[in-house]
Amino acid sequence: TAHAIVLVLDPRGRIVTLNPYAETLSGYALREVKGREWFEIFLPVRLRATVRALFHKALGGTPTRGNVDVLLTRDGRERLVEWYDTTLRDEAGAITGLLCVGQDVTERERAQKELLASEERFRLVFDSTTEGIMLTDAEKMRPILANHALCHMLGYTLEELTQVTVRDLHPPDALPEVESALARQFVGTRSYAE
């Protein structure tokens, strides 16, 4: 019933058993693949040698911990699976196979790539705009991030700018208005998040 792939391979990499979740994810029933080599069915040709080497290392006592590999489904889709395994031994200590547990991380990996792309787009806009932009710590009122345009306008490096407070960047007679505006902004942000 686990929402993860549970797979047992013999020392030659042949499938001993796999759970219903693995059957559903892959599109293969256990009866179709039992006794067949895992690498030949579930891996694209380009990865077979690499994963086979990892399999032999795991049998030799170097378990896989969080390695992400492709699982090829019956319909040719590639799913990304994060693997953990344990060497199985009989009472005499002889290696009988490998217990592998895999989590489908396809969506997680896709979301991480999208997040990185989004961060890259933000960084590009943030750094290339001619308007000065600064992100400020709400408690200490210190800049935590500023773009090149603002640093240039104020005559600070980014490192120097993060050592001052927002109050240091404004004339004394403007501080009440600036602090009031910032306080409204931070209160509005907090209440929005709540």
Coordinates of N, CA, C and O in Angstrom, one line a residue:
T1 N 0.8 -1.2 0.0 CA 0.0 0.0 0.0 C 0.9 1.3 0.0 O 0.3 2.4 0.0
A2 N 2.2 1.1 0.1 CA 3.0 2.3 0.1 C 2.9 3.1 -1.2 O 2.8 2.6 -2.3
H3 N 2.9 4.4 -1.0 CA 2.9 5.3 -2.1 C 4.3 5.6 -2.6 O 4.8 6.7 -2.7
A4 N 5.0 4.5 -2.8 CA 6.4 4.5 -3.2 C 6.7 3.2 -4.0 O 6.0 2.2 -3.7
I5 N 7.7 3.2 -4.8 CA 8.1 2.0 -5.5 C 8.8 1.1 -4.5 O 9.8 1.6 -3.8
V6 N 8.4 -0.1 -4.4 CA 9.2 -1.1 -3.6 C 9.5 -2.2 -4.5 O 8.6 -2.8 -5.1
L7 N 10.8 -2.5 -4.6 CA 11.3 -3.4 -5.6 C 12.4 -4.3 -5.0 O 13.2 -3.8 -4.3
V8 N 12.4 -5.5 -5.4 CA 13.5 -6.4 -5.0 C 14.1 -7.0 -6.2 O 13.4 -7.5 -7.1
L9 N 15.4 -6.9 -6.3 CA 16.2 -7.4 -7.4 C 17.1 -8.5 -6.9 O 17.6 -8.4 -5.8
D10 N 17.3 -9.5 -7.7 CA 18.3 -10.5 -7.3 C 19.7 -10.0 -7.7 O 19.9 -8.9 -8.2
P11 N 20.8 -10.7 -7.3 CA 22.1 -10.3 -7.5 C 22.5 -10.0 -9.0 O 23.5 -9.3 -9.3
R12 N 21.7 -10.5 -9.9 CA 22.0 -10.2 -11.3 C 21.1 -9.1 -11.9 O 21.2 -8.8 -13.1
G13 N 20.3 -8.5 -11.0 CA 19.5 -7.4 -11.4 C 18.2 -7.8 -12.0 O 17.5 -6.9 -12.6
R14 N 17.8 -9.0 -11.8 CA 16.5 -9.5 -12.3 C 15.4 -9.2 -11.2 O 15.7 -9.2 -10.0
I15 N 14.2 -8.9 -11.7 CA 13.1 -8.5 -10.8 C 12.6 -9.7 -10.1 O 12.1 -10.7 -10.7
V16 N 12.6 -9.6 -8.7 CA 12.0 -10.7 -7.9 C 10.6 -10.3 -7.6 O 9.6 -11.1 -7.7
T17 N 10.4 -9.0 -7.2 CA 9.0 -8.5 -6.9 C 9.0 -7.0 -7.0 O 10.0 -6.4 -6.9
L18 N 7.8 -6.5 -7.2 CA 7.6 -5.1 -7.1 C 6.1 -4.9 -6.6 O 5.3 -5.7 -6.9
N19 N 5.9 -3.8 -6.0 CA 4.6 -3.5 -5.4 C 3.6 -3.0 -6.3 O 3.9 -2.5 -7.4
P20 N 2.3 -2.9 -5.9 CA 1.3 -2.4 -6.8 C 1.5 -0.9 -7.3 O 1.2 -0.6 -8.4
Y21 N 2.1 -0.1 -6.4 CA 2.3 1.3 -6.8 C 3.3 1.3 -8.0 O 3.1 2.1 -8.9
A22 N 4.3 0.4 -7.9 CA 5.3 0.4 -9.0 C 4.6 -0.1 -10.3 O 4.9 0.4 -11.4
E23 N 3.7 -1.1 -10.2 CA 2.9 -1.5 -11.3 C 2.1 -0.4 -11.9 O 2.1 -0.2 -13.2
T24 N 1.4 0.4 -11.1 CA 0.6 1.5 -11.6 C 1.4 2.5 -12.2 O 1.1 3.0 -13.3
L25 N 2.5 2.9 -11.6 CA 3.4 4.0 -12.1 C 4.0 3.6 -13.4 O 4.1 4.4 -14.4
S26 N 4.5 2.4 -13.5 CA 5.2 1.9 -14.7 C 4.3 1.4 -15.8 O 4.7 1.5 -17.0
G27 N 3.2 0.9 -15.5 CA 2.3 0.4 -16.5 C 2.5 -1.1 -16.7 O 1.9 -1.7 -17.6
Y28 N 3.5 -1.7 -16.0 CA 3.8 -3.1 -16.1 C 3.3 -3.9 -14.9 O 3.4 -3.4 -13.8
A29 N 2.7 -5.0 -15.1 CA 2.3 -5.9 -14.1 C 3.5 -6.8 -13.6 O 4.3 -7.1 -14.5
L30 N 3.5 -7.2 -12.4 CA 4.6 -8.0 -11.9 C 4.7 -9.3 -12.7 O 5.8 -9.7 -13.1
R31 N 3.6 -9.9 -13.1 CA 3.7 -11.2 -13.8 C 4.4 -11.0 -15.2 O 4.9 -12.0 -15.7
E32 N 4.4 -9.8 -15.7 CA 5.0 -9.5 -17.0 C 6.5 -9.4 -16.9 O 7.3 -9.6 -17.9
V33 N 7.0 -8.9 -15.8 CA 8.4 -8.5 -15.7 C 9.2 -9.4 -14.7 O 10.4 -9.3 -14.7
K34 N 8.5 -10.2 -13.9 CA 9.2 -11.0 -12.9 C 10.2 -11.9 -13.6 O 10.0 -12.5 -14.6
G35 N 11.5 -11.9 -13.1 CA 12.6 -12.7 -13.6 C 13.3 -12.0 -14.7 O 14.4 -12.5 -15.2
R36 N 12.8 -10.8 -15.2 CA 13.5 -10.1 -16.3 C 14.4 -9.1 -15.7 O 14.2 -8.6 -14.5
E37 N 15.4 -8.6 -16.4 CA 16.4 -7.6 -16.0 C 15.7 -6.2 -15.8 O 15.1 -5.8 -16.8
W38 N 15.8 -5.6 -14.7 CA 15.3 -4.3 -14.4 C 15.8 -3.3 -15.4 O 15.1 -2.5 -16.0
F39 N 17.1 -3.3 -15.7 CA 17.8 -2.3 -16.5 C 17.3 -2.3 -18.0 O 17.2 -1.3 -18.6
E40 N 17.0 -3.5 -18.5 CA 16.5 -3.7 -19.9 C 15.1 -3.2 -20.1 O 14.8 -2.7 -21.2
I41 N 14.3 -3.2 -19.0 CA 12.9 -2.8 -19.2 C 12.6 -1.4 -18.8 O 11.9 -0.6 -19.4
F42 N 13.2 -1.0 -17.6 CA 12.8 0.3 -17.0 C 13.8 1.4 -17.2 O 13.5 2.5 -16.6
L43 N 14.8 1.2 -17.9 CA 15.8 2.3 -18.1 C 16.0 2.6 -19.5 O 16.2 1.7 -20.4
P44 N 16.1 3.9 -19.9 CA 16.5 4.2 -21.3 C 18.0 3.7 -21.5 O 18.8 3.6 -20.6
V45 N 18.2 3.4 -22.7 CA 19.6 2.8 -23.1 C 20.7 3.7 -22.6 O 21.7 3.2 -22.1
R46 N 20.5 5.0 -22.7 CA 21.6 5.9 -22.3 C 22.0 5.8 -20.8 O 23.1 6.2 -20.5
L47 N 21.1 5.3 -20.0 CA 21.4 5.2 -18.6 C 21.8 3.8 -18.0 O 22.1 3.7 -16.9
R48 N 21.6 2.8 -18.9 CA 21.7 1.5 -18.4 C 23.1 1.2 -17.7 O 23.2 0.6 -16.7
A49 N 24.2 1.5 -18.4 CA 25.5 1.2 -17.9 C 25.7 2.0 -16.5 O 26.3 1.4 -15.6
T50 N 25.3 3.2 -16.5 CA 25.5 4.0 -15.2 C 24.8 3.4 -14.1 O 25.3 3.2 -13.0
V51 N 23.5 3.1 -14.3 CA 22.7 2.5 -13.2 C 23.1 1.1 -12.8 O 23.1 0.8 -11.7
R52 N 23.5 0.4 -13.8 CA 24.0 -1.0 -13.5 C 25.3 -0.9 -12.6 O 25.4 -1.7 -11.7
A53 N 26.1 0.1 -12.9 CA 27.3 0.3 -12.0 C 26.9 0.6 -10.6 O 27.5 0.1 -9.6
L54 N 25.9 1.5 -10.5 CA 25.4 1.8 -9.1 C 24.8 0.6 -8.4 O 25.0 0.4 -7.2
F55 N 24.1 -0.2 -9.2 CA 23.6 -1.5 -8.6 C 24.7 -2.4 -8.1 O 24.6 -2.9 -7.0
H56 N 25.7 -2.5 -8.8 CA 26.8 -3.4 -8.4 C 27.5 -2.8 -7.2 O 28.0 -3.5 -6.3
K57 N 27.7 -1.4 -7.1 CA 28.2 -0.8 -5.9 C 27.4 -1.0 -4.7 O 27.8 -1.3 -3.6
A58 N 26.0 -0.9 -4.9 CA 25.1 -1.2 -3.8 C 25.2 -2.6 -3.3 O 25.2 -2.8 -2.1
L59 N 25.3 -3.6 -4.2 CA 25.5 -5.0 -3.8 C 26.8 -5.1 -3.0 O 26.9 -5.9 -2.1
G60 N 27.8 -4.3 -3.4 CA 29.1 -4.4 -2.7 C 29.2 -3.6 -1.4 O 30.2 -3.6 -0.8
G61 N 28.1 -3.0 -1.0 CA 28.0 -2.4 0.3 C 28.0 -0.9 0.3 O 28.0 -0.2 1.3
T62 N 27.9 -0.3 -0.9 CA 27.7 1.2 -1.0 C 26.3 1.5 -1.4 O 26.0 1.6 -2.6
P63 N 25.4 1.6 -0.5 CA 24.0 1.8 -0.8 C 23.7 3.1 -1.5 O 24.4 4.1 -1.4
T64 N 22.7 3.1 -2.3 CA 22.2 4.3 -3.0 C 21.3 5.1 -2.0 O 20.4 4.5 -1.4
R65 N 21.6 6.4 -1.9 CA 20.9 7.2 -0.9 C 20.5 8.5 -1.6 O 21.3 9.4 -1.7
G66 N 19.3 8.6 -2.2 CA 18.9 9.8 -2.8 C 19.3 10.0 -4.2 O 19.2 11.1 -4.8
N67 N 19.8 9.0 -4.9 CA 20.2 9.1 -6.3 C 18.9 9.2 -7.2 O 18.0 8.4 -7.0
V68 N 18.8 10.2 -8.0 CA 17.7 10.4 -8.9 C 18.0 9.8 -10.3 O 19.0 10.2 -10.9
D69 N 17.1 8.9 -10.7 CA 17.3 8.3 -12.1 C 16.0 8.3 -12.8 O 14.9 8.4 -12.1
V70 N 16.0 8.0 -14.0 CA 14.8 7.9 -14.9 C 14.2 6.5 -14.8 O 15.0 5.5 -14.7
L71 N 12.9 6.5 -14.7 CA 12.2 5.2 -14.8 C 11.4 5.3 -16.1 O 10.6 6.2 -16.2
L72 N 11.6 4.4 -17.0 CA 10.9 4.4 -18.3 C 9.6 3.6 -18.1 O 9.6 2.4 -17.7
T73 N 8.5 4.2 -18.4 CA 7.2 3.6 -18.3 C 6.8 2.8 -19.6 O 7.5 2.9 -20.6
R74 N 5.8 2.0 -19.5 CA 5.4 1.1 -20.6 C 5.1 2.0 -21.8 O 5.4 1.6 -23.0
D75 N 4.5 3.2 -21.6 CA 4.1 4.0 -22.7 C 5.3 5.0 -23.2 O 5.0 5.9 -23.9
G76 N 6.5 4.8 -22.6 CA 7.6 5.6 -23.1 C 7.9 6.9 -22.3 O 8.8 7.6 -22.6
R77 N 7.0 7.2 -21.3 CA 7.3 8.4 -20.5 C 8.5 8.1 -19.6 O 8.7 7.0 -19.2
E78 N 9.2 9.2 -19.3 CA 10.3 9.1 -18.3 C 9.8 9.8 -17.0 O 9.5 11.0 -17.0
R79 N 9.9 9.0 -16.0 CA 9.6 9.6 -14.6 C 10.9 9.6 -13.9 O 11.7 8.8 -14.0
L80 N 11.0 10.7 -13.1 CA 12.2 10.8 -12.2 C 12.0 10.2 -10.9 O 11.0 10.5 -10.2
V81 N 12.8 9.3 -10.5 CA 12.7 8.5 -9.2 C 13.9 8.7 -8.3 O 15.0 8.5 -8.8
E82 N 13.7 9.0 -7.1 CA 14.8 9.1 -6.1 C 14.8 7.8 -5.4 O 13.9 7.3 -4.8
W83 N 16.0 7.2 -5.4 CA 16.2 5.8 -4.9 C 17.0 5.7 -3.6 O 17.9 6.4 -3.4
Y84 N 16.6 4.7 -2.8 CA 17.3 4.3 -1.6 C 17.2 2.8 -1.6 O 16.3 2.2 -2.0
D85 N 18.4 2.2 -1.2 CA 18.4 0.7 -1.3 C 19.1 0.1 -0.1 O 19.9 0.8 0.6
T86 N 18.9 -1.2 0.1 CA 19.5 -2.0 1.1 C 19.9 -3.4 0.6 O 19.1 -4.0 -0.1
T87 N 21.1 -3.8 0.8 CA 21.5 -5.1 0.4 C 20.8 -6.2 1.2 O 20.7 -6.1 2.5
L88 N 20.3 -7.2 0.6 CA 19.6 -8.3 1.3 C 20.6 -9.5 1.4 O 21.3 -9.8 0.4
R89 N 20.6 -10.1 2.5 CA 21.5 -11.3 2.8 C 20.7 -12.4 3.4 O 19.8 -12.2 4.1
D90 N 21.2 -13.6 3.2 CA 20.6 -14.8 3.8 C 21.2 -15.0 5.2 O 22.1 -14.2 5.6
E91 N 20.8 -16.1 5.9 CA 21.3 -16.3 7.3 C 22.9 -16.5 7.3 O 23.5 -16.2 8.3
A92 N 23.4 -17.0 6.2 CA 24.9 -17.2 6.2 C 25.6 -15.9 5.8 O 26.9 -15.9 5.8
G93 N 24.9 -14.9 5.5 CA 25.6 -13.6 5.1 C 25.8 -13.4 3.6 O 26.3 -12.4 3.2
A94 N 25.4 -14.4 2.8 CA 25.5 -14.3 1.4 C 24.5 -13.3 0.8 O 23.3 -13.3 1.3
I95 N 24.9 -12.5 -0.2 CA 24.0 -11.5 -0.8 C 23.0 -12.2 -1.6 O 23.3 -13.1 -2.5
T96 N 21.7 -11.9 -1.3 CA 20.6 -12.5 -2.1 C 19.9 -11.5 -3.0 O 19.1 -11.9 -3.8
G97 N 20.2 -10.2 -2.8 CA 19.6 -9.2 -3.7 C 19.6 -7.9 -3.1 O 20.4 -7.6 -2.2
L98 N 18.8 -7.0 -3.7 CA 18.8 -5.6 -3.3 C 17.3 -5.2 -3.1 O 16.5 -5.4 -4.0
L99 N 17.0 -4.6 -2.0 CA 15.7 -4.0 -1.7 C 15.8 -2.5 -2.1 O 16.6 -1.8 -1.5
C100 N 15.0 -2.1 -3.0 CA 15.1 -0.7 -3.5 C 13.7 0.0 -3.2 O 12.7 -0.6 -3.5
V101 N 13.8 1.2 -2.7 CA 12.6 2.0 -2.5 C 12.8 3.3 -3.3 O 13.8 3.9 -3.1
G102 N 11.8 3.6 -4.1 CA 11.9 4.8 -4.9 C 10.7 5.7 -4.8 O 9.6 5.2 -4.7
Q103 N 10.9 7.0 -4.8 CA 9.9 8.0 -4.7 C 9.8 8.7 -6.0 O 10.8 9.2 -6.5
D104 N 8.6 8.8 -6.6 CA 8.5 9.5 -7.9 C 8.6 11.0 -7.6 O 7.8 11.6 -6.8
V105 N 9.7 11.6 -8.1 CA 9.9 13.1 -7.8 C 9.8 13.9 -9.1 O 10.3 15.0 -9.1
T106 N 9.1 13.4 -10.1 CA 9.0 14.1 -11.4 C 8.4 15.5 -11.2 O 9.0 16.5 -11.7
E107 N 7.3 15.6 -10.5 CA 6.7 16.9 -10.3 C 7.5 17.8 -9.4 O 7.6 19.0 -9.7
R108 N 8.2 17.3 -8.4 CA 9.0 18.1 -7.6 C 10.2 18.7 -8.4 O 10.5 19.8 -8.3
E109 N 10.8 17.8 -9.2 CA 11.9 18.3 -10.0 C 11.4 19.3 -11.0 O 12.1 20.3 -11.3
R110 N 10.3 19.1 -11.6 CA 9.7 20.1 -12.6 C 9.5 21.4 -11.9 O 9.8 22.5 -12.4
A111 N 8.9 21.4 -10.7 CA 8.6 22.6 -9.9 C 9.9 23.3 -9.6 O 9.9 24.6 -9.6
Q112 N 10.9 22.6 -9.2 CA 12.2 23.2 -8.9 C 12.8 23.9 -10.1 O 13.3 25.0 -10.0
K113 N 12.7 23.3 -11.2 CA 13.2 23.9 -12.5 C 12.4 25.2 -12.8 O 13.0 26.2 -13.2
E114 N 11.1 25.1 -12.6 CA 10.3 26.3 -12.9 C 10.6 27.4 -11.9 O 10.7 28.6 -12.3
L115 N 10.8 27.0 -10.7 CA 11.2 28.0 -9.6 C 12.5 28.7 -10.0 O 12.7 29.9 -9.9
L116 N 13.5 27.9 -10.4 CA 14.8 28.4 -10.8 C 14.7 29.3 -12.0 O 15.3 30.4 -12.0
A117 N 13.9 28.9 -12.9 CA 13.7 29.8 -14.1 C 13.0 31.1 -13.7 O 13.4 32.2 -14.2
S118 N 12.0 31.0 -12.8 CA 11.3 32.2 -12.4 C 12.3 33.1 -11.6 O 12.3 34.3 -11.8
E119 N 13.1 32.5 -10.7 CA 14.1 33.3 -10.0 C 15.1 34.0 -11.0 O 15.5 35.1 -10.7
E120 N 15.5 33.3 -12.0 CA 16.4 33.8 -13.0 C 15.8 35.0 -13.7 O 16.4 36.1 -13.9
R121 N 14.5 34.9 -14.1 CA 13.8 36.0 -14.7 C 13.7 37.2 -13.8 O 13.9 38.3 -14.2
F122 N 13.3 36.9 -12.5 CA 13.2 38.0 -11.5 C 14.6 38.7 -11.4 O 14.7 39.9 -11.4
R123 N 15.6 37.9 -11.3 CA 17.0 38.5 -11.2 C 17.3 39.3 -12.4 O 17.9 40.4 -12.2
L124 N 17.0 38.9 -13.6 CA 17.3 39.6 -14.8 C 16.6 41.0 -14.8 O 17.2 42.0 -15.0
V125 N 15.3 41.0 -14.5 CA 14.5 42.2 -14.4 C 15.0 43.1 -13.3 O 15.2 44.3 -13.5
F126 N 15.2 42.5 -12.1 CA 15.7 43.2 -10.9 C 17.0 43.9 -11.2 O 17.2 45.1 -10.9
D127 N 17.9 43.2 -11.9 CA 19.3 43.8 -12.1 C 19.3 44.7 -13.3 O 20.2 45.6 -13.4
S128 N 18.4 44.6 -14.3 CA 18.6 45.3 -15.5 C 17.7 46.6 -15.5 O 17.9 47.5 -16.4
T129 N 16.8 46.7 -14.6 CA 15.9 47.9 -14.6 C 16.8 49.2 -14.2 O 17.7 49.1 -13.4
T130 N 16.3 50.3 -14.7 CA 17.0 51.6 -14.3 C 16.5 52.2 -13.1 O 17.0 53.2 -12.5
E131 N 15.4 51.6 -12.6 CA 14.8 52.1 -11.3 C 15.5 51.5 -10.1 O 15.9 50.3 -10.2
G132 N 15.7 52.2 -9.1 CA 16.3 51.7 -7.9 C 15.3 50.8 -7.1 O 14.2 51.3 -6.8
I133 N 15.7 49.6 -6.8 CA 14.8 48.7 -6.0 C 15.6 48.1 -4.9 O 16.8 47.7 -5.0
M134 N 14.9 48.1 -3.7 CA 15.6 47.5 -2.5 C 14.5 46.7 -1.7 O 13.4 47.0 -1.6
L135 N 15.0 45.5 -1.2 CA 14.2 44.7 -0.3 C 14.8 44.9 1.1 O 16.0 44.9 1.2
T136 N 13.9 45.1 2.0 CA 14.3 45.5 3.4 C 13.8 44.5 4.4 O 12.7 44.0 4.3
D137 N 14.7 44.3 5.4 CA 14.3 43.5 6.5 C 13.3 44.3 7.4 O 13.6 45.4 7.8
A138 N 12.2 43.7 7.7 CA 11.1 44.4 8.4 C 11.5 44.8 9.8 O 11.1 45.8 10.4
E139 N 12.3 44.0 10.5 CA 12.6 44.2 11.9 C 13.8 45.2 12.1 O 13.7 46.1 12.8
K140 N 14.8 44.9 11.4 CA 16.0 45.8 11.5 C 16.1 46.9 10.6 O 16.9 47.8 10.7
M141 N 15.1 47.0 9.6 CA 15.1 48.1 8.6 C 16.4 48.2 7.9 O 16.8 49.3 7.6
R142 N 17.0 47.0 7.6 CA 18.2 47.0 6.8 C 18.0 46.5 5.4 O 17.2 45.5 5.3
P143 N 18.6 47.1 4.4 CA 18.5 46.5 3.1 C 19.1 45.1 3.1 O 20.1 44.9 3.6
I144 N 18.3 44.1 2.5 CA 18.9 42.8 2.4 C 19.2 42.5 0.9 O 20.0 41.6 0.6
L145 N 18.6 43.3 0.0 CA 18.9 43.1 -1.4 C 18.6 44.4 -2.1 O 17.6 45.1 -1.8
A146 N 19.5 44.8 -3.0 CA 19.3 46.0 -3.8 C 19.8 45.8 -5.2 O 20.7 45.0 -5.4
N147 N 19.2 46.5 -6.1 CA 19.7 46.3 -7.5 C 20.9 47.3 -7.8 O 21.2 48.2 -7.0
H148 N 21.5 47.0 -8.9 CA 22.7 47.8 -9.3 C 22.3 49.3 -9.5 O 23.1 50.2 -9.1
A149 N 21.1 49.6 -10.0 CA 20.7 51.0 -10.2 C 20.6 51.7 -8.9 O 21.1 52.9 -8.8
L150 N 20.1 51.1 -7.8 CA 20.0 51.8 -6.5 C 21.4 52.0 -5.9 O 21.7 53.1 -5.4
C151 N 22.2 51.0 -6.0 CA 23.6 51.1 -5.5 C 24.3 52.3 -6.2 O 24.9 53.1 -5.6
H152 N 24.1 52.4 -7.5 CA 24.7 53.4 -8.3 C 24.2 54.8 -7.9 O 24.9 55.8 -7.7
M153 N 22.8 54.9 -7.7 CA 22.2 56.1 -7.3 C 22.7 56.6 -5.9 O 22.9 57.8 -5.7
L154 N 22.9 55.7 -5.0 CA 23.3 56.1 -3.6 C 24.8 56.1 -3.4 O 25.2 56.6 -2.4
G155 N 25.5 55.5 -4.4 CA 27.0 55.5 -4.2 C 27.5 54.5 -3.3 O 28.6 54.6 -2.7
Y156 N 26.8 53.4 -3.1 CA 27.2 52.3 -2.2 C 27.4 51.1 -3.1 O 26.8 50.9 -4.1
T157 N 28.3 50.2 -2.5 CA 28.3 48.8 -3.1 C 27.1 48.1 -2.4 O 26.6 48.5 -1.3
L158 N 26.7 46.9 -2.9 CA 25.7 46.2 -2.3 C 26.1 45.8 -0.9 O 25.3 45.8 0.1
E159 N 27.4 45.4 -0.7 CA 27.8 45.0 0.6 C 27.8 46.2 1.6 O 27.3 46.0 2.8
E160 N 28.2 47.4 1.2 CA 28.1 48.5 2.0 C 26.6 48.9 2.4 O 26.3 49.2 3.5
L161 N 25.8 48.8 1.4 CA 24.4 49.1 1.6 C 23.7 48.2 2.6 O 22.8 48.7 3.4
T162 N 24.1 47.0 2.7 CA 23.5 46.0 3.7 C 24.0 46.3 5.1 O 23.4 45.7 6.0
Q163 N 24.9 47.2 5.2 CA 25.4 47.5 6.6 C 24.8 48.8 7.2 O 25.0 49.1 8.3
V164 N 23.9 49.4 6.4 CA 23.2 50.6 6.9 C 21.8 50.3 7.1 O 21.3 49.3 6.7
T165 N 21.0 51.2 7.8 CA 19.6 51.0 7.9 C 18.9 52.0 6.9 O 19.5 52.9 6.4
V166 N 17.6 51.7 6.7 CA 16.8 52.6 5.9 C 16.9 54.0 6.4 O 16.9 55.0 5.6
R167 N 16.9 54.2 7.7 CA 16.9 55.5 8.3 C 18.2 56.3 7.9 O 18.2 57.5 7.8
D168 N 19.3 55.5 7.8 CA 20.6 56.1 7.4 C 20.5 56.7 5.9 O 21.4 57.5 5.6
L169 N 19.6 56.2 5.2 CA 19.6 56.6 3.7 C 18.7 57.8 3.5 O 18.5 58.2 2.3
H170 N 18.0 58.3 4.5 CA 17.1 59.5 4.3 C 17.5 60.6 5.2 O 18.0 60.5 6.3
P171 N 17.2 61.9 4.8 CA 17.5 63.0 5.6 C 16.6 63.0 6.8 O 15.4 62.5 6.8
P172 N 17.1 63.5 7.9 CA 16.3 63.5 9.2 C 14.9 64.0 9.1 O 13.9 63.5 9.7
D173 N 14.7 65.1 8.3 CA 13.3 65.7 8.2 C 12.4 64.8 7.5 O 11.1 64.9 7.6
A174 N 12.9 63.8 6.7 CA 12.0 62.9 5.9 C 11.7 61.6 6.7 O 10.8 60.9 6.3
L175 N 12.4 61.4 7.8 CA 12.3 60.1 8.5 C 10.8 59.8 9.0 O 10.4 58.7 8.8
P176 N 10.1 60.8 9.6 CA 8.8 60.4 10.0 C 7.9 59.9 8.9 O 7.2 58.9 9.0
E177 N 8.0 60.5 7.7 CA 7.1 60.1 6.6 C 7.6 58.8 6.1 O 6.8 57.9 5.8
V178 N 8.9 58.6 6.0 CA 9.5 57.3 5.5 C 9.1 56.2 6.4 O 8.6 55.1 6.0
E179 N 9.3 56.4 7.7 CA 9.0 55.3 8.7 C 7.5 55.0 8.7 O 7.1 53.8 8.9
S180 N 6.7 56.0 8.6 CA 5.2 55.8 8.6 C 4.9 55.0 7.3 O 4.1 54.0 7.4
A181 N 5.4 55.3 6.2 CA 5.1 54.6 5.0 C 5.6 53.1 5.1 O 4.9 52.2 4.7
L182 N 6.8 52.9 5.6 CA 7.3 51.6 5.8 C 6.5 50.8 6.8 O 6.2 49.6 6.5
A183 N 6.1 51.4 7.9 CA 5.3 50.7 8.9 C 3.9 50.3 8.2 O 3.5 49.1 8.5
R184 N 3.3 51.1 7.4 CA 2.1 50.8 6.8 C 2.3 49.6 5.8 O 1.5 48.7 5.8
Q185 N 3.4 49.6 5.1 CA 3.7 48.6 4.2 C 3.9 47.2 4.9 O 3.3 46.2 4.5
F186 N 4.7 47.2 6.0 CA 4.9 46.0 6.7 C 3.7 45.5 7.4 O 3.4 44.3 7.4
V187 N 2.9 46.3 7.9 CA 1.6 45.9 8.6 C 0.7 45.3 7.5 O 0.1 44.3 7.7
G188 N 0.6 46.0 6.4 CA -0.2 45.5 5.3 C 0.3 44.1 4.8 O -0.5 43.2 4.5
T189 N 1.6 43.9 4.7 CA 2.2 42.7 4.3 C 1.8 41.6 5.3 O 1.4 40.5 4.9
R190 N 2.0 41.9 6.6 CA 1.7 40.8 7.6 C 0.3 40.4 7.6 O -0.1 39.3 7.6
S191 N -0.6 41.4 7.5 CA -2.1 41.1 7.5 C -2.5 40.3 6.3 O -3.3 39.5 6.3
Y192 N -1.8 40.6 5.2 CA -2.1 39.9 3.9 C -1.7 38.5 4.0 O -2.4 37.6 3.6
A193 N -0.5 38.2 4.6 CA 0.0 36.9 4.8 C -0.9 36.1 5.7 O -1.0 34.9 5.6
E194 N -1.4 36.7 6.7 CA -2.2 36.0 7.7 C -3.5 35.6 7.1 O -4.1 34.6 7.3

